[in-house]
């Protein structure tokens, strides 16, 4: 059966579970591996393969609606590592409409630094606040499952997909 999913109303929480704001958009950083290029004599093409331990910087942008002043202060200091989580409701719709039993929440844990001073994107009436970030830790899981979908931590050298290391040591 064909199903469609949408992510709505991402709430941003500190690691201490206090609500910091509602996220209008959060560009999930792409985990891009470096590659080796092989172009050997006699081959009919160029072969590119993933390179061990060469993940590119995880960069993204987030836009908040009416964020708390603590979060605005944190995004202004390029030396501060902000740790927070986003709770995004994943609503599933099928032929019969909204499917409550299969709908879940996607929880994204991130540790990020803000290299540029963030500033309000529009007028004060709009209340939007946009900030570029670099993620050093990134983990996503569904509330209905124990095992993370993806987990990346630069400092602990962790890169797992579905609970298994991408590059075994």
Coordinates of C-alpha atoms in Angstrom, one line a residue:
X1 CA 0.0 0.0 0.0
X2 CA 1.3 3.5 -0.9
X3 CA 1.9 5.7 2.1
X4 CA 3.1 9.3 2.4
X5 CA 5.0 10.8 5.3
X6 CA 5.5 14.4 6.4
X7 CA 7.5 16.0 9.2
X8 CA 5.7 18.7 11.1
X9 CA 6.3 21.0 14.0
X10 CA 9.8 20.1 15.1
X11 CA 10.2 21.1 18.7
X12 CA 13.8 22.0 19.8
X13 CA 14.8 20.9 23.3
X14 CA 18.0 21.4 25.2
X15 CA 19.8 18.3 26.6
X16 CA 18.1 19.1 29.9
X17 CA 14.7 18.8 28.1
X18 CA 13.7 22.5 28.3
X19 CA 11.9 23.7 25.2
X20 CA 13.9 26.3 23.3
X21 CA 11.6 26.9 20.4
X22 CA 9.8 25.5 17.3
X23 CA 12.0 24.7 14.3
X24 CA 10.5 26.0 11.1
X25 CA 13.2 24.1 9.1
X26 CA 16.3 22.1 9.9
X27 CA 18.4 21.0 7.0
X28 CA 19.7 17.6 8.0
X29 CA 23.4 17.6 7.2
X30 CA 24.4 15.2 4.5
X31 CA 27.0 12.6 5.6
X32 CA 29.3 12.7 2.6
X33 CA 32.2 10.3 2.4
X34 CA 35.4 11.1 0.6
X35 CA 36.1 8.9 -2.4
X36 CA 39.1 7.3 -4.1
X37 CA 39.1 7.4 -7.9
X38 CA 40.5 4.5 -9.9
X39 CA 41.2 4.9 -13.6
X40 CA 43.2 1.9 -14.7
X41 CA 44.6 1.0 -18.0
X42 CA 42.2 -1.1 -20.0
X43 CA 39.1 -0.2 -17.9
X44 CA 36.0 1.2 -19.7
X45 CA 35.4 3.9 -17.1
X46 CA 36.4 5.5 -13.8
X47 CA 35.5 3.8 -10.6
X48 CA 34.9 5.9 -7.4
X49 CA 34.8 4.1 -4.0
X50 CA 34.1 5.4 -0.5
X51 CA 37.3 6.4 1.4
X52 CA 37.6 5.1 5.0
X53 CA 37.5 7.9 7.6
X54 CA 37.1 10.7 5.2
X55 CA 33.6 12.1 6.1
X56 CA 33.2 15.7 5.0
X57 CA 32.1 18.5 7.4
X58 CA 28.4 18.2 8.3
X59 CA 27.1 21.7 7.5
X60 CA 23.5 22.8 7.7
X61 CA 21.0 25.6 8.4
X62 CA 18.2 25.9 10.9
X63 CA 15.3 28.3 11.1
X64 CA 13.5 28.8 14.4
X65 CA 10.2 30.5 15.2
X66 CA 10.4 32.8 18.2
X67 CA 13.4 31.1 19.9
X68 CA 14.3 31.5 23.5
X69 CA 16.9 34.1 24.3
X70 CA 19.3 31.4 25.7
X71 CA 19.4 29.8 22.2
X72 CA 19.9 33.1 20.5
X73 CA 22.9 33.8 22.8
X74 CA 24.4 30.4 22.1
X75 CA 24.2 30.8 18.3
X76 CA 26.1 34.1 18.6
X77 CA 29.2 32.5 20.2
X78 CA 31.4 30.6 17.7
X79 CA 33.2 28.8 20.6
X80 CA 30.2 27.3 22.2
X81 CA 29.1 23.7 21.4
X82 CA 25.3 23.6 21.5
X83 CA 23.7 20.3 22.3
X84 CA 20.0 19.9 21.6
X85 CA 17.4 17.6 20.1
X86 CA 14.6 18.0 17.7
X87 CA 11.4 16.1 18.0
X88 CA 9.7 15.9 14.6
X89 CA 6.3 14.2 14.3
X90 CA 6.2 11.8 11.4
X91 CA 2.6 11.6 10.3
X92 CA 1.8 8.7 8.0
X93 CA -1.2 8.9 5.7
X94 CA -2.6 5.9 3.7
X95 CA -5.7 5.1 1.6
X96 CA -7.8 5.4 4.8
X97 CA -6.3 8.8 5.9
X98 CA -4.1 9.4 9.0
X99 CA -2.6 6.2 10.3
X100 CA -2.1 6.7 14.1
X101 CA -0.6 3.2 14.7
X102 CA 2.3 3.7 12.2
X103 CA 2.9 7.4 12.8
X104 CA 5.8 8.1 15.1
X105 CA 8.3 10.8 16.2
X106 CA 11.8 11.2 14.7
X107 CA 14.3 12.4 17.4
X108 CA 17.4 14.0 16.1
X109 CA 20.3 14.7 18.6
X110 CA 22.9 17.1 17.5
X111 CA 26.0 18.9 18.9
X112 CA 26.8 21.9 16.7
X113 CA 28.8 25.0 16.6
X114 CA 27.7 28.2 14.9
X115 CA 30.6 29.7 12.8
X116 CA 28.8 32.9 11.9
X117 CA 26.7 35.1 14.2
X118 CA 23.1 34.3 13.5
X119 CA 20.6 37.1 13.0
X120 CA 16.9 37.4 12.6
X121 CA 16.0 36.6 9.0
X122 CA 13.0 38.9 8.7
X123 CA 11.0 41.5 10.6
X124 CA 10.2 41.3 14.3
X125 CA 6.6 40.4 13.5
X126 CA 7.8 37.4 11.6
X127 CA 9.8 36.0 14.6
X128 CA 12.1 33.8 12.4
X129 CA 15.7 33.2 13.4
X130 CA 18.1 31.5 10.9
X131 CA 21.6 30.1 11.8
X132 CA 24.2 28.2 9.9
X133 CA 25.9 25.4 11.8
X134 CA 28.5 22.6 11.7
X135 CA 27.5 19.4 13.4
X136 CA 30.1 17.3 15.3
X137 CA 27.6 14.8 16.6
X138 CA 24.4 13.7 14.8
X139 CA 22.1 10.9 15.8
X140 CA 18.6 10.0 14.5
X141 CA 16.1 7.4 15.8
X142 CA 12.4 6.8 15.9
X143 CA 10.6 6.7 19.2
X144 CA 9.2 3.3 18.2
X145 CA 12.7 1.8 17.9
X146 CA 15.7 1.4 20.2
X147 CA 18.5 1.3 17.5
X148 CA 19.5 4.6 15.9
X149 CA 19.0 5.0 12.2
X150 CA 22.3 6.8 11.9
X151 CA 24.8 7.9 14.4
X152 CA 27.9 10.1 13.7
X153 CA 30.2 11.5 16.4
X154 CA 33.4 13.2 15.2
X155 CA 35.2 13.2 18.6
X156 CA 34.5 9.5 19.5
X157 CA 35.1 8.3 15.9
X158 CA 31.7 6.8 15.7
X159 CA 29.8 6.3 12.4
X160 CA 27.1 3.7 12.6
X161 CA 24.1 3.0 10.4
X162 CA 21.3 0.9 11.9
X163 CA 23.5 0.2 14.9
X164 CA 26.4 -1.2 12.9
X165 CA 29.8 0.5 12.2
X166 CA 30.1 1.7 8.6
X167 CA 33.9 1.1 8.8
X168 CA 34.7 -1.7 11.3
X169 CA 37.9 -1.1 13.2

